[in-house]
Coordinates of C-alpha atoms in Angstrom, one line a residue:
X1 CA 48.0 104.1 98.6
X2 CA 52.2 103.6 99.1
X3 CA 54.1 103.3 95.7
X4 CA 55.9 99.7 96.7
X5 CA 59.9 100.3 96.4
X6 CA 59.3 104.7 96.9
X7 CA 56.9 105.7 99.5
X8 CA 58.9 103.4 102.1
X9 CA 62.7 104.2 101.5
X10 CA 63.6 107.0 103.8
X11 CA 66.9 108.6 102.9
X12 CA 69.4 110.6 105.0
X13 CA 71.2 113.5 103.8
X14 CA 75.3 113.2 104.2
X15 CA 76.1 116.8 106.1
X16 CA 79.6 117.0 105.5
X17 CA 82.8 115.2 105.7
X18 CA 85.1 114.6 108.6
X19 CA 88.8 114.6 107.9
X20 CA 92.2 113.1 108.6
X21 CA 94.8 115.6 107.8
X22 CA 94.8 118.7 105.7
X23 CA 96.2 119.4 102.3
X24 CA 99.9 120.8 102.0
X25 CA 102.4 122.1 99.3
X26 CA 106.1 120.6 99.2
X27 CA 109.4 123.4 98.3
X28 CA 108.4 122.4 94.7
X29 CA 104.8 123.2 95.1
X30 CA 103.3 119.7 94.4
X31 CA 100.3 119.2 97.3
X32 CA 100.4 116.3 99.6
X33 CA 98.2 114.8 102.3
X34 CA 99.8 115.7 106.0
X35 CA 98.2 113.6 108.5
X36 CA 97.1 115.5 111.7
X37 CA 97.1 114.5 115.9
X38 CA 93.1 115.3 115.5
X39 CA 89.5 115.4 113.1
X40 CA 89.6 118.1 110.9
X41 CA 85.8 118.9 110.9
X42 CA 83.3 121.1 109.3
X43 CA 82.3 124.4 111.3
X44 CA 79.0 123.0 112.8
X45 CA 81.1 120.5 114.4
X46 CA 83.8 122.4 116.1
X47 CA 81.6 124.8 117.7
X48 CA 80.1 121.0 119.8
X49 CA 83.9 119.3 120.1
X50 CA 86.3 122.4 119.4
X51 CA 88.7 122.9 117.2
X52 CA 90.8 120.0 117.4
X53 CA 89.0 117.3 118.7
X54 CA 90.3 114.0 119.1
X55 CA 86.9 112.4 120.1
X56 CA 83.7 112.3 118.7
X57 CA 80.3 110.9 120.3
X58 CA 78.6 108.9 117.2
X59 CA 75.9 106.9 116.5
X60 CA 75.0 104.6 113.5
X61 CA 71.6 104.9 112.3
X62 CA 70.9 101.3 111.1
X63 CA 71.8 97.9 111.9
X64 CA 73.1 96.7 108.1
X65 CA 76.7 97.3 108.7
X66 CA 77.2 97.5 104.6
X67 CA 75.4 100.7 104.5
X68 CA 77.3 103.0 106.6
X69 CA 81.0 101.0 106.9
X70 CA 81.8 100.2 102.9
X71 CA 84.9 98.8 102.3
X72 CA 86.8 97.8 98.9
X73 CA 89.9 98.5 96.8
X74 CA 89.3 101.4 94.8
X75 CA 90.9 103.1 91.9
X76 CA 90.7 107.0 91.5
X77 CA 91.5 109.0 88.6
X78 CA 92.0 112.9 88.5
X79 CA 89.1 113.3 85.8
X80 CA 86.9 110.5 86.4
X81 CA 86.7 110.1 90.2
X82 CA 86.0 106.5 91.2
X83 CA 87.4 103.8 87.9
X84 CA 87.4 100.8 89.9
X85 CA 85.9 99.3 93.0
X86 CA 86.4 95.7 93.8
X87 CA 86.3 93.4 96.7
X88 CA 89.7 91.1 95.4
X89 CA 87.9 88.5 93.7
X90 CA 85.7 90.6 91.1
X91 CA 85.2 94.4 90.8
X92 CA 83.0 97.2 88.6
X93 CA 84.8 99.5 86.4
X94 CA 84.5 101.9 84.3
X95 CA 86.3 100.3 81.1
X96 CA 87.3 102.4 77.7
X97 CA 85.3 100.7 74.8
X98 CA 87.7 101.2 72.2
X99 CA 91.1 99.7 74.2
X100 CA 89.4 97.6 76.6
X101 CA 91.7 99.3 79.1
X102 CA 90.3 101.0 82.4
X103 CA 89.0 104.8 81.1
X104 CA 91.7 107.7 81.7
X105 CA 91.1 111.8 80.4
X106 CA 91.7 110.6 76.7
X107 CA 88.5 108.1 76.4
X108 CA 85.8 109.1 74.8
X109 CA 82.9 106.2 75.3
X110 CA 83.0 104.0 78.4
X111 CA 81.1 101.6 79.9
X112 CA 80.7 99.9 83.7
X113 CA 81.8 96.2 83.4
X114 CA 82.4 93.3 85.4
X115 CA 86.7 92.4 85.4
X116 CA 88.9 90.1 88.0
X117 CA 89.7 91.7 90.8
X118 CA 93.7 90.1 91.7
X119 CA 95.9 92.8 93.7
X120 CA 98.7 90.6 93.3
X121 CA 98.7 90.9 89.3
X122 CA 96.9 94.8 89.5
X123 CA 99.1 97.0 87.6
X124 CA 97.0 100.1 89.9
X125 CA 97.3 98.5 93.0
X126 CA 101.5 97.7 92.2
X127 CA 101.6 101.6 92.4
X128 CA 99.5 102.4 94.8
X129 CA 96.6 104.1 92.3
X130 CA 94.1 101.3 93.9
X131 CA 94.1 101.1 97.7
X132 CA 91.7 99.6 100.1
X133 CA 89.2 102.6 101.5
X134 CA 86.3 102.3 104.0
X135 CA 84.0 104.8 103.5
X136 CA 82.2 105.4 107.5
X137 CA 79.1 107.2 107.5
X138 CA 77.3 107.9 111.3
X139 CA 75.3 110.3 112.9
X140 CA 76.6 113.3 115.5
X141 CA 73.5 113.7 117.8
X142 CA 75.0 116.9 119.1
X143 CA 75.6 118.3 116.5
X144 CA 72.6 120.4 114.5
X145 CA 70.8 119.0 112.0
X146 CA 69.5 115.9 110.7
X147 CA 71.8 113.2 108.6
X148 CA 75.4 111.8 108.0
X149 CA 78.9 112.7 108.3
X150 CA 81.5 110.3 106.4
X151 CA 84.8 109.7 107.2
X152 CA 87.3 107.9 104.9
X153 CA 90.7 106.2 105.1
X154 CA 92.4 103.4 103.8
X155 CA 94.6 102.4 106.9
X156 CA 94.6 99.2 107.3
X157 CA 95.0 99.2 111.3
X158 CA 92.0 101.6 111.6
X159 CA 89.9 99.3 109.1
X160 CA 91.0 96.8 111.4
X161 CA 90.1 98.4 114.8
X162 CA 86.6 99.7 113.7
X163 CA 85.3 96.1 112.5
X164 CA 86.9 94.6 115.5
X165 CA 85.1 96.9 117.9
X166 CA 81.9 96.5 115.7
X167 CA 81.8 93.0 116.5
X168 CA 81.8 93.3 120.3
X169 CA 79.3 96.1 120.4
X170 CA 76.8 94.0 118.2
X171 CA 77.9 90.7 120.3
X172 CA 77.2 92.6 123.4
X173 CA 74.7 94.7 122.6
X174 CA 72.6 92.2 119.7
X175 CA 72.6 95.4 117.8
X176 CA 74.3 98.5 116.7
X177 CA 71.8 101.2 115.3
X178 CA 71.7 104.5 117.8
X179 CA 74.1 102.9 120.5
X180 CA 76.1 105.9 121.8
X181 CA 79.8 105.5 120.9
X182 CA 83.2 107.3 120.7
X183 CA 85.3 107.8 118.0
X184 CA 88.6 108.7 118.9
X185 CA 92.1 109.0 116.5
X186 CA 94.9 107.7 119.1
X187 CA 98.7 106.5 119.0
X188 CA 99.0 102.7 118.0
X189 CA 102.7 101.1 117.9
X190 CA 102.8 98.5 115.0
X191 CA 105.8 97.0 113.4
X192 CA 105.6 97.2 109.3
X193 CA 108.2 95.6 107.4
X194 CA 109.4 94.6 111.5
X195 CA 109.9 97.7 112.0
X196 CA 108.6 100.0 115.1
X197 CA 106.7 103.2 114.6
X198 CA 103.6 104.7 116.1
X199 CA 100.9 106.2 113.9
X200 CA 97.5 107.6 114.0
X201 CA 94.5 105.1 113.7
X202 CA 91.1 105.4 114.3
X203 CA 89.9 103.9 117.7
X204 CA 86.0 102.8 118.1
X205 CA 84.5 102.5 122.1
X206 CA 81.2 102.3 124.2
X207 CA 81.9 105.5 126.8
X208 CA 79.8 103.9 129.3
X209 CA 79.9 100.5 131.6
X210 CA 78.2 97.3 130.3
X211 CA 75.1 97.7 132.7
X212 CA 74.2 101.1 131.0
X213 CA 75.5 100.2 127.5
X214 CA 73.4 96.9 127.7
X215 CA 70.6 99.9 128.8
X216 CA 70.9 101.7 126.0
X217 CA 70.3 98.7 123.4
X218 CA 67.0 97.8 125.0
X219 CA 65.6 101.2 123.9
X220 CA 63.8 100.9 120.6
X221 CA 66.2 102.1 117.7
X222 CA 62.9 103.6 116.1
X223 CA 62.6 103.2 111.8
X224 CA 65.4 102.3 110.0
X225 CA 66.9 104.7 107.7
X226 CA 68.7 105.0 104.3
X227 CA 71.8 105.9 103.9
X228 CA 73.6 108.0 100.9
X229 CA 75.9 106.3 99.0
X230 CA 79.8 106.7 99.9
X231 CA 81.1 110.0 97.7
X232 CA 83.7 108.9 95.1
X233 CA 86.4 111.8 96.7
X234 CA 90.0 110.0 97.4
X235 CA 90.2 109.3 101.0
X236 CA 92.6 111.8 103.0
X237 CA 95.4 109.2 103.7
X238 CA 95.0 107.6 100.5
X239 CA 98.0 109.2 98.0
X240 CA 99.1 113.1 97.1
X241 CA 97.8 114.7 94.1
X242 CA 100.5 114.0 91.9
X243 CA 99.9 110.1 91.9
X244 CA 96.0 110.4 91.1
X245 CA 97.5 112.8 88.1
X246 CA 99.2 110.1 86.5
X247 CA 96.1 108.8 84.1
X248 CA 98.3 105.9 82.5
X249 CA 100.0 104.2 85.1
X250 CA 100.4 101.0 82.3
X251 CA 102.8 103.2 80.6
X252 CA 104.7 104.8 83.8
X253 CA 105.8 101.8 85.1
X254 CA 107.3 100.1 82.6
X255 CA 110.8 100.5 81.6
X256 CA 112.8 103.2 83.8
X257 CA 109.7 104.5 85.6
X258 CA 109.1 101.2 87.1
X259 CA 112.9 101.1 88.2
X260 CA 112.7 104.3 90.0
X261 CA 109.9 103.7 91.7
X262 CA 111.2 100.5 93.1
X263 CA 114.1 102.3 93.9
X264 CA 112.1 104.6 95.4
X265 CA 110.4 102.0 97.8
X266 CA 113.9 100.7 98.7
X267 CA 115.5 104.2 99.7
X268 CA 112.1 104.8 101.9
X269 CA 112.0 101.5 103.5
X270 CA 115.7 102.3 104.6
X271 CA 115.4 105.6 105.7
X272 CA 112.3 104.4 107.8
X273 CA 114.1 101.3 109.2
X274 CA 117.3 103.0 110.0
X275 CA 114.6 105.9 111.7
X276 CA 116.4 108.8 110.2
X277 CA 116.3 112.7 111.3
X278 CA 115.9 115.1 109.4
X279 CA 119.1 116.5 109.4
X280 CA 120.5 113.5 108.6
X281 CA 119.1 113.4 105.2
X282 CA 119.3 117.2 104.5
X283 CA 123.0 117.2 105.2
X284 CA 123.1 114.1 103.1
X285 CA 122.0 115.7 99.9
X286 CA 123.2 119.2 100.4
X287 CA 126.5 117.5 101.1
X288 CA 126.9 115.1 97.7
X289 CA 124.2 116.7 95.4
X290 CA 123.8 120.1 96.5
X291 CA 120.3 119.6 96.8
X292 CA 117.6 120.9 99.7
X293 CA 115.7 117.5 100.5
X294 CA 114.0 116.9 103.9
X295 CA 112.7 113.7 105.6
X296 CA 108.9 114.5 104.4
X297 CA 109.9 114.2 101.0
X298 CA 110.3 110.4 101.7
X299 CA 106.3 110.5 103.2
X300 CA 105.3 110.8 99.3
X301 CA 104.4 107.5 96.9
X302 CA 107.2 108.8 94.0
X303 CA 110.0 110.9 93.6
X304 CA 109.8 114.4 93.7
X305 CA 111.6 115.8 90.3
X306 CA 114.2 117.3 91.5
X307 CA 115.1 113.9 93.4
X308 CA 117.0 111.7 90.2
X309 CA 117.8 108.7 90.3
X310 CA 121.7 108.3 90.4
X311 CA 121.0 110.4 93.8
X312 CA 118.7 107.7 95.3
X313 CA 121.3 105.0 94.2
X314 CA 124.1 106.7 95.7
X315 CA 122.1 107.6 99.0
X316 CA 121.0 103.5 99.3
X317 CA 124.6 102.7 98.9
X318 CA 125.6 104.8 101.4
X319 CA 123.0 103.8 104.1
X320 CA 123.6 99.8 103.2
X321 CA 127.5 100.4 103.8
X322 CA 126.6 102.1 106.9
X323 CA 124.0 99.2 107.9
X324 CA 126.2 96.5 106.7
X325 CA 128.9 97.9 109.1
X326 CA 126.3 97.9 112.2

């Protein structure tokens, strides 16, 4: 006879992780996320789609969209993983019993609680520790082997695009389990802070017409499967080592910490508006500080060390005079 709640749950295995960018070191040897024009993919998969593939041919294996397309703010910590998850309303975390604070490397006991869940008062989410993440999990039916690939990020125009696309497959097709679909990372224009700039996203399509695609969904999806949950690794595109080092952020920001990293987000915010080269900064700094800074140090969520902050206040006054003469 079936033991009710374990003979019937059929789990799939997650095979490996496809990513956005890869991992690089700055002059002062401090690692950072570098987004790339393709999926950076495990071996198996490269030897079906190459290389650098900007495509890949996916299916889903169910139709409970919460299983394999998980989205909430979460908090990550360099010792602990995954401290927070919450939907903006209410969230689990993992909470240090003897300050009542969220657990960093010095707790000792925690437990898993229920808090409020406000970005707009979230100390984590002011500096960026707590982002929003979907964690996508699908299948590769040409690729060997039987389970899941998952995919993270926490941009919000590729959240965006998959759930929009989502929506018109399930509309069209009354379902979404084993539909054949593309997965492609393309160019979108957008316009943050009304600014121009084109980015990366992640771009969700049926490669077929409506006849056969309409086809395809009348073919029984067969049993319906289990997935594993999400893995608690920071997404790709989510923030540099250095930022998920920082176990206290309560304490960083305050005082001058929390000045400079304003500062911070006001010298970046210019330097993207005013769509600086490269040059233009280097010479900058070389120039007045005597100090070898490039545009990609501007890419990271805080200062690098050697950047102080009587540089940054002299560099905003200089691009607000130039601005304000414009």
């Amino acid at each position: 006879m079936p033991i009710k709640g374990v003979t019937g749950v059929v789990r799939l295995p997650r095979l490996g992780k496809v990513r956005l960018g890869v991992k690089k070191e700055n002059a002062n040897g401090i690692s950072y996320p570098c987004p790339t024009d393709h999926f950076v993919c495990p071996e198996e998969v490269k030897k079906v789609f190459g290389e650098k593939p900007k495509e890949l041919r996916i299916m889903f294996p169910t139709d409970d969209q919460t299983q394999w397309a998980s989205q909430y703010l979460r908090c990550y910590s360099a010792s602990r993983g995954l401290v927070c998850r919450g939907d903006g309303e209410t969230a689990v975390a993992k909470i240090d019993t003897r300050t009542g604070e969220i657990a960093n490397r010095d707790s000792v006991e925690t437990e898993m609680k229920e808090i409020t869940c406000n970005p707009a008062k979230c100390t984590f989410y002011q500096v960026a520790r707590c982002r929003r993440v979907m964690n996508l999990q699908f299948l590769l039916p040409d690729c060997p082997g039987f389970g899941v690939y998952q995919l993270d990020t926490s941009s919000f125009y590729s959240i965006v695009n998959v759930n929009s696309s989502l929506e018109l497959i399930r509309g069209t097709c009354g379902r979404l389990s084993m539909i054949p679909l593309s997965l492609k990372l393309v160019e979108q224009e957008v316009q943050p802070e009304g600014k121009k700039k084109t980015v990366r996203v992640l771009s969700m399509t049926a490669p077929f017409s409506l006849v056969e695609i309409q086809r395809y969904a009348q073919i029984p999806p067969g049993q319906v499967l289990l997935l594993p949950p999400p893995d608690n690794e920071a997404p790709d595109d989510l923030f540099p080592d250095e930022i998920l080092g920082k176990e206290e952020p309560t304490k960083t920001i305050l005082g001058s910490d929390k000045d400079l990293m304003l500062l911070w987000d006001r010298v970046k915010s210019k330097v993207w508006q005013m769509n600086m080269q490269d040059y233009q900064v280097s010479n900058w700094f070389q120039k007045n500080c005597n100090l070898d800074v490039h545009i990609t140090d501007f890419d990271l969520l805080t200062p690098p060390n050697r950047i102080k902050a009587d540089y940054l206040e002299n560099f905003l006054k200089t691009l607000e005079r130039y601005t304000d003469r414009s």
